[in-house]
JSON list of C-alpha atoms and ligand atoms in Angstrom, two decimals:
[
{"chain": "Z", "resi": 25, "resn": "MET", "atom": "CA", "xyz": [16.62, 10.74, -9.67]},
{"chain": "Z", "resi": 26, "resn": "ALA", "atom": "CA", "xyz": [15.90, 9.32, -6.22]},
{"chain": "Z", "resi": 27, "resn": "ARG", "atom": "CA", "xyz": [18.75, 7.85, -4.18]},
{"chain": "Z", "resi": 28, "resn": "GLY", "atom": "CA", "xyz": [16.58, 6.13, -1.58]},
{"chain": "Z", "resi": 29, "resn": "TRP", "atom": "CA", "xyz": [14.46, 3.00, -1.70]},
{"chain": "Z", "resi": 30, "resn": "PHE", "atom": "CA", "xyz": [10.70, 3.05, -2.19]},
{"chain": "Z", "resi": 31, "resn": "ILE", "atom": "CA", "xyz": [8.97, -0.03, -0.78]},
{"chain": "Z", "resi": 32, "resn": "THR", "atom": "CA", "xyz": [5.20, -0.46, -0.62]},
{"chain": "Z", "resi": 33, "resn": "PHE", "atom": "CA", "xyz": [2.95, -2.83, 1.33]},
{"chain": "Z", "resi": 34, "resn": "GLU", "atom": "CA", "xyz": [-0.33, -3.92, -0.17]},
{"chain": "Z", "resi": 35, "resn": "GLY", "atom": "CA", "xyz": [-3.19, -6.30, 0.61]},
{"chain": "Z", "resi": 36, "resn": "GLY", "atom": "CA", "xyz": [-6.79, -6.46, 1.74]},
{"chain": "Z", "resi": 37, "resn": "GLU", "atom": "CA", "xyz": [-8.25, -5.34, 5.05]},
{"chain": "Z", "resi": 38, "resn": "GLY", "atom": "CA", "xyz": [-6.69, -6.62, 8.28]},
{"chain": "Z", "resi": 39, "resn": "VAL", "atom": "CA", "xyz": [-3.74, -8.44, 6.68]},
{"chain": "Z", "resi": 40, "resn": "GLY", "atom": "CA", "xyz": [-1.29, -6.82, 9.11]},
{"chain": "Z", "resi": 41, "resn": "LYS", "atom": "CA", "xyz": [0.47, -4.28, 6.91]},
{"chain": "Z", "resi": 42, "resn": "SER", "atom": "CA", "xyz": [0.93, -1.59, 9.53]},
{"chain": "Z", "resi": 43, "resn": "THR", "atom": "CA", "xyz": [2.28, -4.04, 12.12]},
{"chain": "Z", "resi": 44, "resn": "GLN", "atom": "CA", "xyz": [4.78, -5.41, 9.62]},
{"chain": "Z", "resi": 45, "resn": "ILE", "atom": "CA", "xyz": [5.81, -1.94, 8.47]},
{"chain": "Z", "resi": 46, "resn": "SER", "atom": "CA", "xyz": [6.60, -0.90, 12.07]},
{"chain": "Z", "resi": 47, "resn": "ARG", "atom": "CA", "xyz": [8.63, -4.06, 12.64]},
{"chain": "Z", "resi": 48, "resn": "LEU", "atom": "CA", "xyz": [10.59, -3.71, 9.44]},
{"chain": "Z", "resi": 49, "resn": "ALA", "atom": "CA", "xyz": [11.19, -0.01, 10.10]},
{"chain": "Z", "resi": 50, "resn": "ALA", "atom": "CA", "xyz": [12.52, -0.81, 13.57]},
{"chain": "Z", "resi": 51, "resn": "ARG", "atom": "CA", "xyz": [14.82, -3.51, 12.25]},
{"chain": "Z", "resi": 52, "resn": "LEU", "atom": "CA", "xyz": [16.20, -1.36, 9.44]},
{"chain": "Z", "resi": 53, "resn": "SER", "atom": "CA", "xyz": [16.60, 1.68, 11.73]},
{"chain": "Z", "resi": 54, "resn": "GLY", "atom": "CA", "xyz": [18.38, -0.55, 14.23]},
{"chain": "Z", "resi": 55, "resn": "SER", "atom": "CA", "xyz": [20.97, -1.31, 11.58]},
{"chain": "Z", "resi": 56, "resn": "GLY", "atom": "CA", "xyz": [21.59, 2.40, 11.00]},
{"chain": "Z", "resi": 57, "resn": "ARG", "atom": "CA", "xyz": [19.24, 3.09, 8.10]},
{"chain": "Z", "resi": 58, "resn": "THR", "atom": "CA", "xyz": [17.06, 6.19, 7.90]},
{"chain": "Z", "resi": 59, "resn": "VAL", "atom": "CA", "xyz": [13.52, 4.98, 7.40]},
{"chain": "Z", "resi": 60, "resn": "LEU", "atom": "CA", "xyz": [10.36, 6.93, 6.73]},
{"chain": "Z", "resi": 61, "resn": "THR", "atom": "CA", "xyz": [7.06, 5.15, 7.29]},
{"chain": "Z", "resi": 62, "resn": "THR", "atom": "CA", "xyz": [3.97, 6.57, 5.66]},
{"chain": "Z", "resi": 63, "resn": "ARG", "atom": "CA", "xyz": [0.55, 5.57, 4.37]},
{"chain": "Z", "resi": 64, "resn": "GLU", "atom": "CA", "xyz": [-2.09, 6.09, 1.71]},
{"chain": "Z", "resi": 65, "resn": "PRO", "atom": "CA", "xyz": [-4.51, 7.63, 1.44]},
{"chain": "Z", "resi": 66, "resn": "GLY", "atom": "CA", "xyz": [-2.63, 10.17, 3.56]},
{"chain": "Z", "resi": 67, "resn": "GLY", "atom": "CA", "xyz": [1.00, 10.74, 4.45]},
{"chain": "Z", "resi": 68, "resn": "SER", "atom": "CA", "xyz": [0.95, 14.55, 4.10]},
{"chain": "Z", "resi": 69, "resn": "PRO", "atom": "CA", "xyz": [-1.41, 17.10, 5.71]},
{"chain": "Z", "resi": 70, "resn": "GLY", "atom": "CA", "xyz": [-3.38, 17.64, 2.49]},
{"chain": "Z", "resi": 71, "resn": "ALA", "atom": "CA", "xyz": [-3.64, 13.94, 1.72]},
{"chain": "Z", "resi": 72, "resn": "GLU", "atom": "CA", "xyz": [-4.72, 13.18, 5.30]},
{"chain": "Z", "resi": 73, "resn": "ALA", "atom": "CA", "xyz": [-7.56, 15.71, 4.86]},
{"chain": "Z", "resi": 74, "resn": "ILE", "atom": "CA", "xyz": [-8.66, 13.86, 1.71]},
{"chain": "Z", "resi": 75, "resn": "ARG", "atom": "CA", "xyz": [-8.39, 10.55, 3.61]},
{"chain": "Z", "resi": 76, "resn": "GLU", "atom": "CA", "xyz": [-10.97, 11.77, 6.14]},
{"chain": "Z", "resi": 77, "resn": "MET", "atom": "CA", "xyz": [-13.48, 12.13, 3.30]},
{"chain": "Z", "resi": 78, "resn": "LEU", "atom": "CA", "xyz": [-12.60, 8.78, 1.76]},
{"chain": "Z", "resi": 79, "resn": "VAL", "atom": "CA", "xyz": [-12.63, 6.39, 4.70]},
{"chain": "Z", "resi": 80, "resn": "ASN", "atom": "CA", "xyz": [-15.64, 7.74, 6.59]},
{"chain": "Z", "resi": 81, "resn": "GLY", "atom": "CA", "xyz": [-19.33, 7.76, 5.79]},
{"chain": "Z", "resi": 82, "resn": "ALA", "atom": "CA", "xyz": [-21.67, 5.42, 3.94]},
{"chain": "Z", "resi": 83, "resn": "ALA", "atom": "CA", "xyz": [-20.21, 2.76, 1.62]},
{"chain": "Z", "resi": 84, "resn": "ASP", "atom": "CA", "xyz": [-21.89, 4.39, -1.40]},
{"chain": "Z", "resi": 85, "resn": "ARG", "atom": "CA", "xyz": [-20.81, 7.93, -0.49]},
{"chain": "Z", "resi": 86, "resn": "TRP", "atom": "CA", "xyz": [-18.49, 8.10, -3.52]},
{"chain": "Z", "resi": 87, "resn": "SER", "atom": "CA", "xyz": [-18.57, 6.23, -6.82]},
{"chain": "Z", "resi": 88, "resn": "PRO", "atom": "CA", "xyz": [-15.41, 4.25, -7.66]},
{"chain": "Z", "resi": 89, "resn": "GLN", "atom": "CA", "xyz": [-14.62, 6.87, -10.34]},
{"chain": "Z", "resi": 90, "resn": "VAL", "atom": "CA", "xyz": [-14.67, 9.70, -7.80]},
{"chain": "Z", "resi": 91, "resn": "GLU", "atom": "CA", "xyz": [-12.69, 7.56, -5.36]},
{"chain": "Z", "resi": 92, "resn": "ALA", "atom": "CA", "xyz": [-10.01, 7.02, -8.01]},
{"chain": "Z", "resi": 93, "resn": "LEU", "atom": "CA", "xyz": [-9.74, 10.77, -8.55]},
{"chain": "Z", "resi": 94, "resn": "LEU", "atom": "CA", "xyz": [-9.60, 11.56, -4.83]},
{"chain": "Z", "resi": 95, "resn": "MET", "atom": "CA", "xyz": [-7.05, 8.79, -4.18]},
{"chain": "Z", "resi": 96, "resn": "ASN", "atom": "CA", "xyz": [-4.88, 10.17, -6.96]},
{"chain": "Z", "resi": 97, "resn": "ALA", "atom": "CA", "xyz": [-5.21, 13.76, -5.73]},
{"chain": "Z", "resi": 98, "resn": "ALA", "atom": "CA", "xyz": [-4.10, 12.59, -2.28]},
{"chain": "Z", "resi": 99, "resn": "ARG", "atom": "CA", "xyz": [-1.28, 10.55, -3.86]},
{"chain": "Z", "resi": 100, "resn": "ARG", "atom": "CA", "xyz": [0.10, 13.49, -5.78]},
{"chain": "Z", "resi": 101, "resn": "ASP", "atom": "CA", "xyz": [0.27, 15.62, -2.65]},
{"chain": "Z", "resi": 102, "resn": "HIS", "atom": "CA", "xyz": [1.87, 12.74, -0.73]},
{"chain": "Z", "resi": 103, "resn": "ILE", "atom": "CA", "xyz": [4.51, 12.27, -3.44]},
{"chain": "Z", "resi": 104, "resn": "GLU", "atom": "CA", "xyz": [5.30, 15.97, -3.69]},
{"chain": "Z", "resi": 105, "resn": "ARG", "atom": "CA", "xyz": [5.47, 16.70, 0.02]},
{"chain": "Z", "resi": 106, "resn": "THR", "atom": "CA", "xyz": [6.66, 13.47, 1.60]},
{"chain": "Z", "resi": 107, "resn": "ILE", "atom": "CA", "xyz": [7.86, 10.65, -0.66]},
{"chain": "Z", "resi": 108, "resn": "ARG", "atom": "CA", "xyz": [9.99, 12.48, -3.21]},
{"chain": "Z", "resi": 109, "resn": "PRO", "atom": "CA", "xyz": [11.86, 14.60, -0.63]},
{"chain": "Z", "resi": 110, "resn": "ALA", "atom": "CA", "xyz": [12.57, 11.49, 1.48]},
{"chain": "Z", "resi": 111, "resn": "LEU", "atom": "CA", "xyz": [13.89, 9.53, -1.51]},
{"chain": "Z", "resi": 112, "resn": "ALA", "atom": "CA", "xyz": [16.03, 12.51, -2.54]},
{"chain": "Z", "resi": 113, "resn": "ARG", "atom": "CA", "xyz": [17.60, 12.45, 0.96]},
{"chain": "Z", "resi": 114, "resn": "GLY", "atom": "CA", "xyz": [18.37, 8.75, 0.48]},
{"chain": "Z", "resi": 115, "resn": "ASP", "atom": "CA", "xyz": [15.81, 7.42, 2.99]},
{"chain": "Z", "resi": 116, "resn": "ILE", "atom": "CA", "xyz": [14.10, 4.06, 2.83]},
{"chain": "Z", "resi": 117, "resn": "VAL", "atom": "CA", "xyz": [10.40, 4.83, 2.40]},
{"chain": "Z", "resi": 118, "resn": "LEU", "atom": "CA", "xyz": [7.98, 2.17, 3.66]},
{"chain": "Z", "resi": 119, "resn": "CYS", "atom": "CA", "xyz": [4.51, 3.02, 2.45]},
{"chain": "Z", "resi": 120, "resn": "ASP", "atom": "CA", "xyz": [1.26, 1.39, 3.59]},
{"chain": "Z", "resi": 121, "resn": "ARG", "atom": "CA", "xyz": [-0.65, 1.10, 0.25]},
{"chain": "Z", "resi": 122, "resn": "PHE", "atom": "CA", "xyz": [0.03, 2.90, -3.02]},
{"chain": "Z", "resi": 123, "resn": "ALA", "atom": "CA", "xyz": [-1.19, 2.76, -6.63]},
{"chain": "Z", "resi": 124, "resn": "ASP", "atom": "CA", "xyz": [-1.80, -1.01, -6.55]},
{"chain": "Z", "resi": 125, "resn": "SER", "atom": "CA", "xyz": [-4.60, -0.37, -4.05]},
{"chain": "Z", "resi": 126, "resn": "THR", "atom": "CA", "xyz": [-6.31, 1.92, -6.57]},
{"chain": "Z", "resi": 127, "resn": "ARG", "atom": "CA", "xyz": [-5.86, -0.75, -9.26]},
{"chain": "Z", "resi": 128, "resn": "VAL", "atom": "CA", "xyz": [-7.52, -3.28, -6.98]},
{"chain": "Z", "resi": 129, "resn": "TYR", "atom": "CA", "xyz": [-10.17, -1.36, -5.00]},
{"chain": "Z", "resi": 130, "resn": "GLN", "atom": "CA", "xyz": [-11.32, 1.10, -7.65]},
{"chain": "Z", "resi": 131, "resn": "GLY", "atom": "CA", "xyz": [-10.23, -0.96, -10.69]},
{"chain": "Z", "resi": 132, "resn": "ALA", "atom": "CA", "xyz": [-10.74, -4.70, -10.29]},
{"chain": "Z", "resi": 133, "resn": "ALA", "atom": "CA", "xyz": [-13.42, -4.41, -7.59]},
{"chain": "Z", "resi": 134, "resn": "GLY", "atom": "CA", "xyz": [-14.89, -1.01, -8.49]},
{"chain": "Z", "resi": 135, "resn": "GLY", "atom": "CA", "xyz": [-14.97, -1.27, -12.28]},
{"chain": "Z", "resi": 136, "resn": "VAL", "atom": "CA", "xyz": [-12.80, 1.73, -13.22]},
{"chain": "Z", "resi": 137, "resn": "SER", "atom": "CA", "xyz": [-11.01, 0.76, -16.43]},
{"chain": "Z", "resi": 138, "resn": "SER", "atom": "CA", "xyz": [-7.30, 0.04, -16.42]},
{"chain": "Z", "resi": 139, "resn": "GLU", "atom": "CA", "xyz": [-6.87, 2.57, -19.25]},
{"chain": "Z", "resi": 140, "resn": "VAL", "atom": "CA", "xyz": [-8.24, 5.36, -17.07]},
{"chain": "Z", "resi": 141, "resn": "LEU", "atom": "CA", "xyz": [-6.10, 4.24, -14.12]},
{"chain": "Z", "resi": 142, "resn": "SER", "atom": "CA", "xyz": [-2.98, 4.13, -16.31]},
{"chain": "Z", "resi": 143, "resn": "ILE", "atom": "CA", "xyz": [-3.59, 7.71, -17.48]},
{"chain": "Z", "resi": 144, "resn": "LEU", "atom": "CA", "xyz": [-4.01, 8.86, -13.87]},
{"chain": "Z", "resi": 145, "resn": "GLU", "atom": "CA", "xyz": [-0.85, 7.00, -12.83]},
{"chain": "Z", "resi": 146, "resn": "GLU", "atom": "CA", "xyz": [1.16, 8.59, -15.59]},
{"chain": "Z", "resi": 147, "resn": "LEU", "atom": "CA", "xyz": [-0.06, 12.04, -14.61]},
{"chain": "Z", "resi": 148, "resn": "VAL", "atom": "CA", "xyz": [0.26, 11.62, -10.86]},
{"chain": "Z", "resi": 149, "resn": "ILE", "atom": "CA", "xyz": [3.10, 9.21, -10.15]},
{"chain": "Z", "resi": 150, "resn": "GLU", "atom": "CA", "xyz": [5.51, 9.90, -13.02]},
{"chain": "Z", "resi": 151, "resn": "GLU", "atom": "CA", "xyz": [8.83, 8.27, -12.07]},
{"chain": "Z", "resi": 152, "resn": "CYS", "atom": "CA", "xyz": [7.99, 7.80, -8.40]},
{"chain": "Z", "resi": 153, "resn": "ARG", "atom": "CA", "xyz": [7.26, 4.07, -8.52]},
{"chain": "Z", "resi": 154, "resn": "PRO", "atom": "CA", "xyz": [8.10, 1.49, -5.87]},
{"chain": "Z", "resi": 155, "resn": "GLY", "atom": "CA", "xyz": [11.10, -0.76, -6.45]},
{"chain": "Z", "resi": 156, "resn": "LEU", "atom": "CA", "xyz": [9.64, -3.48, -4.26]},
{"chain": "Z", "resi": 157, "resn": "THR", "atom": "CA", "xyz": [6.07, -4.28, -3.20]},
{"chain": "Z", "resi": 158, "resn": "PHE", "atom": "CA", "xyz": [5.04, -6.77, -0.53]},
{"chain": "Z", "resi": 159, "resn": "VAL", "atom": "CA", "xyz": [1.55, -8.14, -1.09]},
{"chain": "Z", "resi": 160, "resn": "LEU", "atom": "CA", "xyz": [0.34, -9.56, 2.23]},
{"chain": "Z", "resi": 161, "resn": "ASP", "atom": "CA", "xyz": [-2.09, -12.37, 1.54]},
{"chain": "Z", "resi": 162, "resn": "LEU", "atom": "CA", "xyz": [-4.76, -13.70, 3.90]},
{"chain": "Z", "resi": 163, "resn": "PRO", "atom": "CA", "xyz": [-8.20, -15.29, 3.38]},
{"chain": "Z", "resi": 164, "resn": "ALA", "atom": "CA", "xyz": [-10.74, -12.45, 3.13]},
{"chain": "Z", "resi": 165, "resn": "GLU", "atom": "CA", "xyz": [-12.82, -13.75, 6.09]},
{"chain": "Z", "resi": 166, "resn": "GLU", "atom": "CA", "xyz": [-9.81, -13.74, 8.36]},
{"chain": "Z", "resi": 167, "resn": "GLY", "atom": "CA", "xyz": [-8.63, -10.27, 7.36]},
{"chain": "Z", "resi": 168, "resn": "LEU", "atom": "CA", "xyz": [-12.08, -8.76, 7.61]},
{"chain": "Z", "resi": 169, "resn": "ALA", "atom": "CA", "xyz": [-12.63, -10.26, 11.08]},
{"chain": "Z", "resi": 170, "resn": "ARG", "atom": "CA", "xyz": [-9.30, -8.80, 12.22]},
{"chain": "Z", "resi": 171, "resn": "ALA", "atom": "CA", "xyz": [-10.08, -5.40, 10.69]},
{"chain": "Z", "resi": 172, "resn": "ARG", "atom": "CA", "xyz": [-13.53, -5.26, 12.30]},
{"chain": "Z", "resi": 173, "resn": "SER", "atom": "CA", "xyz": [-12.18, -6.22, 15.73]},
{"chain": "Z", "resi": 174, "resn": "ARG", "atom": "CA", "xyz": [-9.82, -3.23, 15.53]},
{"chain": "Z", "resi": 175, "resn": "GLN", "atom": "CA", "xyz": [-12.78, -0.82, 15.48]},
{"chain": "Z", "resi": 176, "resn": "ALA", "atom": "CA", "xyz": [-10.60, 2.01, 14.22]},
{"chain": "Z", "resi": 177, "resn": "GLY", "atom": "CA", "xyz": [-13.72, 3.95, 13.20]},
{"chain": "Z", "resi": 178, "resn": "GLU", "atom": "CA", "xyz": [-12.76, 4.05, 9.52]},
{"chain": "Z", "resi": 179, "resn": "GLY", "atom": "CA", "xyz": [-15.20, 1.45, 8.35]},
{"chain": "Z", "resi": 180, "resn": "ARG", "atom": "CA", "xyz": [-16.34, 2.69, 4.94]},
{"chain": "Z", "resi": 181, "resn": "PHE", "atom": "CA", "xyz": [-14.42, 0.14, 2.87]},
{"chain": "Z", "resi": 182, "resn": "GLU", "atom": "CA", "xyz": [-14.74, -2.61, 5.48]},
{"chain": "Z", "resi": 183, "resn": "ALA", "atom": "CA", "xyz": [-18.54, -2.26, 5.18]},
{"chain": "Z", "resi": 184, "resn": "LYS", "atom": "CA", "xyz": [-18.56, -3.38, 1.54]},
{"chain": "Z", "resi": 185, "resn": "GLY", "atom": "CA", "xyz": [-19.12, -7.08, 2.24]},
{"chain": "Z", "resi": 186, "resn": "LEU", "atom": "CA", "xyz": [-17.29, -10.39, 1.91]},
{"chain": "Z", "resi": 187, "resn": "ALA", "atom": "CA", "xyz": [-17.68, -10.85, -1.88]},
{"chain": "Z", "resi": 188, "resn": "PHE", "atom": "CA", "xyz": [-16.02, -7.46, -2.44]},
{"chain": "Z", "resi": 189, "resn": "HIS", "atom": "CA", "xyz": [-13.14, -8.44, -0.15]},
{"chain": "Z", "resi": 190, "resn": "GLN", "atom": "CA", "xyz": [-12.70, -11.81, -1.83]},
{"chain": "Z", "resi": 191, "resn": "LYS", "atom": "CA", "xyz": [-12.40, -9.99, -5.12]},
{"chain": "Z", "resi": 192, "resn": "LEU", "atom": "CA", "xyz": [-9.73, -7.74, -3.59]},
{"chain": "Z", "resi": 193, "resn": "ARG", "atom": "CA", "xyz": [-7.66, -10.71, -2.52]},
{"chain": "Z", "resi": 194, "resn": "GLU", "atom": "CA", "xyz": [-7.76, -12.32, -5.96]},
{"chain": "Z", "resi": 195, "resn": "ALA", "atom": "CA", "xyz": [-6.94, -9.03, -7.63]},
{"chain": "Z", "resi": 196, "resn": "PHE", "atom": "CA", "xyz": [-3.91, -8.35, -5.42]},
{"chain": "Z", "resi": 197, "resn": "VAL", "atom": "CA", "xyz": [-2.49, -11.81, -6.08]},
{"chain": "Z", "resi": 198, "resn": "GLY", "atom": "CA", "xyz": [-3.23, -11.45, -9.81]},
{"chain": "Z", "resi": 199, "resn": "LEU", "atom": "CA", "xyz": [-1.53, -8.09, -9.96]},
{"chain": "Z", "resi": 200, "resn": "ALA", "atom": "CA", "xyz": [1.55, -9.49, -8.20]},
{"chain": "Z", "resi": 201, "resn": "ALA", "atom": "CA", "xyz": [1.71, -12.30, -10.76]},
{"chain": "Z", "resi": 202, "resn": "GLN", "atom": "CA", "xyz": [1.74, -9.72, -13.57]},
{"chain": "Z", "resi": 203, "resn": "GLU", "atom": "CA", "xyz": [4.75, -7.93, -12.07]},
{"chain": "Z", "resi": 204, "resn": "PRO", "atom": "CA", "xyz": [6.84, -10.61, -10.34]},
{"chain": "Z", "resi": 205, "resn": "GLU", "atom": "CA", "xyz": [10.03, -8.52, -10.53]},
{"chain": "Z", "resi": 206, "resn": "ARG", "atom": "CA", "xyz": [8.55, -5.84, -8.31]},
{"chain": "Z", "resi": 207, "resn": "CYS", "atom": "CA", "xyz": [5.99, -7.76, -6.25]},
{"chain": "Z", "resi": 208, "resn": "ALA", "atom": "CA", "xyz": [6.42, -10.50, -3.65]},
{"chain": "Z", "resi": 209, "resn": "VAL", "atom": "CA", "xyz": [3.35, -12.24, -2.22]},
{"chain": "Z", "resi": 210, "resn": "ILE", "atom": "CA", "xyz": [3.81, -12.92, 1.49]},
{"chain": "Z", "resi": 211, "resn": "ASP", "atom": "CA", "xyz": [1.69, -15.47, 3.35]},
{"chain": "Z", "resi": 212, "resn": "ALA", "atom": "CA", "xyz": [0.26, -13.31, 6.15]},
{"chain": "Z", "resi": 213, "resn": "LYS", "atom": "CA", "xyz": [-1.05, -16.26, 8.21]},
{"chain": "Z", "resi": 214, "resn": "GLY", "atom": "CA", "xyz": [0.58, -17.10, 11.51]},
{"chain": "Z", "resi": 215, "resn": "ALA", "atom": "CA", "xyz": [2.38, -15.14, 14.21]},
{"chain": "Z", "resi": 216, "resn": "VAL", "atom": "CA", "xyz": [3.60, -11.59, 13.61]},
{"chain": "Z", "resi": 217, "resn": "GLU", "atom": "CA", "xyz": [7.25, -12.74, 13.95]},
{"chain": "Z", "resi": 218, "resn": "GLU", "atom": "CA", "xyz": [6.76, -15.49, 11.38]},
{"chain": "Z", "resi": 219, "resn": "VAL", "atom": "CA", "xyz": [5.36, -13.06, 8.82]},
{"chain": "Z", "resi": 220, "resn": "ALA", "atom": "CA", "xyz": [8.14, -10.56, 9.63]},
{"chain": "Z", "resi": 221, "resn": "ALA", "atom": "CA", "xyz": [10.74, -13.28, 9.00]},
{"chain": "Z", "resi": 222, "resn": "ARG", "atom": "CA", "xyz": [9.18, -14.05, 5.59]},
{"chain": "Z", "resi": 223, "resn": "ILE", "atom": "CA", "xyz": [9.38, -10.37, 4.67]},
{"chain": "Z", "resi": 224, "resn": "TRP", "atom": "CA", "xyz": [13.00, -10.11, 5.82]},
{"chain": "Z", "resi": 225, "resn": "THR", "atom": "CA", "xyz": [14.00, -13.14, 3.76]},
{"chain": "Z", "resi": 226, "resn": "VAL", "atom": "CA", "xyz": [12.53, -11.61, 0.60]},
{"chain": "Z", "resi": 227, "resn": "LEU", "atom": "CA", "xyz": [14.14, -8.24, 1.34]},
{"chain": "Z", "resi": 228, "resn": "ALA", "atom": "CA", "xyz": [17.53, -9.88, 1.80]},
{"chain": "Z", "resi": 229, "resn": "LYS", "atom": "CA", "xyz": [17.17, -11.54, -1.58]},
{"chain": "Z", "resi": 230, "resn": "ARG", "atom": "CA", "xyz": [15.78, -8.61, -3.54]},
{"chain": "Z", "resi": 231, "resn": "ALA", "atom": "CA", "xyz": [17.53, -5.68, -1.91]},
{"chain": "Z", "resi": 232, "resn": "PRO", "atom": "CA", "xyz": [20.62, -7.13, -0.18]},
{"chain": "Z", "resi": 233, "resn": "GLU", "atom": "CA", "xyz": [22.28, -3.70, -0.03]},
{"chain": "Z", "resi": 234, "resn": "LEU", "atom": "CA", "xyz": [19.63, -2.59, 2.46]},
{"chain": "Z", "resi": 235, "resn": "ILE", "atom": "CA", "xyz": [20.48, -5.43, 4.80]},
{"chain": "Z", "resi": 236, "resn": "LEU", "atom": "CA", "xyz": [24.23, -5.58, 4.43]},
{"chain": "Z", "resi": 237, "resn": "GLY", "atom": "CA", "xyz": [24.88, -1.90, 5.08]},
{"chain": "Z", "resi": 238, "resn": "PRO", "atom": "CA", "xyz": [26.39, 0.83, 2.93]},
{"chain": "V", "resi": 305, "resn": "LIG", "atom": "P1", "xyz": [-6.12, 1.27, 5.30]},
{"chain": "V", "resi": 305, "resn": "LIG", "atom": "O1", "xyz": [-7.30, 0.72, 6.03]},
{"chain": "V", "resi": 305, "resn": "LIG", "atom": "O2", "xyz": [-5.18, 0.23, 4.83]},
{"chain": "V", "resi": 305, "resn": "LIG", "atom": "O3", "xyz": [-5.46, 2.40, 6.03]},
{"chain": "V", "resi": 305, "resn": "LIG", "atom": "O4", "xyz": [-6.69, 1.93, 3.94]},
{"chain": "V", "resi": 305, "resn": "LIG", "atom": "C1", "xyz": [-7.77, 2.77, 3.92]},
{"chain": "V", "resi": 305, "resn": "LIG", "atom": "C2", "xyz": [-8.81, 2.30, 2.96]},
{"chain": "V", "resi": 305, "resn": "LIG", "atom": "O5", "xyz": [-8.66, 2.95, 1.70]},
{"chain": "V", "resi": 305, "resn": "LIG", "atom": "C3", "xyz": [-8.75, 0.81, 2.68]},
{"chain": "V", "resi": 305, "resn": "LIG", "atom": "O6", "xyz": [-10.05, 0.30, 2.88]},
{"chain": "V", "resi": 305, "resn": "LIG", "atom": "C4", "xyz": [-8.37, 0.70, 1.23]},
{"chain": "V", "resi": 305, "resn": "LIG", "atom": "C5", "xyz": [-8.78, 2.01, 0.65]},
{"chain": "V", "resi": 305, "resn": "LIG", "atom": "N1", "xyz": [-7.97, 2.45, -0.50]},
{"chain": "V", "resi": 305, "resn": "LIG", "atom": "C6", "xyz": [-8.55, 2.44, -1.76]},
{"chain": "V", "resi": 305, "resn": "LIG", "atom": "O7", "xyz": [-9.69, 2.06, -1.93]},
{"chain": "V", "resi": 305, "resn": "LIG", "atom": "N2", "xyz": [-7.79, 2.87, -2.83]},
{"chain": "V", "resi": 305, "resn": "LIG", "atom": "C7", "xyz": [-6.52, 3.33, -2.69]},
{"chain": "V", "resi": 305, "resn": "LIG", "atom": "O8", "xyz": [-5.88, 3.72, -3.67]},
{"chain": "V", "resi": 305, "resn": "LIG", "atom": "C8", "xyz": [-5.94, 3.35, -1.36]},
{"chain": "V", "resi": 305, "resn": "LIG", "atom": "C9", "xyz": [-4.55, 3.85, -1.17]},
{"chain": "V", "resi": 305, "resn": "LIG", "atom": "C10", "xyz": [-6.70, 2.89, -0.32]}
]
């Protein structure tokens, strides 16, 4: 199947995923790699339209069950239109959030059962699973303060309160522990360059072919 590399970034609000994705993309592109950066929910026109509905409005606008369905509908479109074609071309795909976010936000924190989420994953993702996942880890208070200061206007999930966000953090770290081959927890405290260096070190260890060239 795919010739490229599928790498995802996960974590709670305000942990710095998008900053780190841009830095890593620039570094890999600088060494001659073709990199596609994308995000979820979103990453294709149809999935971006679904994102609008998901990230705006009152916190209780959708139940976690409906969220899980909408996230997966968006994911399928994103895979079909963006991720799979890029991997088939041999690109490195860096994706801001993927199925682990559904496991954590709608599953661990929202109460949707892991059986239901597994069925949806099987239906929607099929073979298109990440080979490497960086879980950026930061105390919930710190991440939430950063996310709120951004004022990006997409506050639906940020409005859910500190206890919810603490649960997210624990769930992300727990999920990484269940799949240590795929997941690497990165301490997201400190300067942007320090966090970027931690990510690069893990990448060099787990996917040396991406660093060393063809
Ligand atoms: P972002 O702020 O990282 O762009 O993500 C948008 C929001 O969507 C964020 O609060 C997390 C949430 N989300 C889920 O609840 N489930 C998912 O499956 C995904 C991909 C995101």
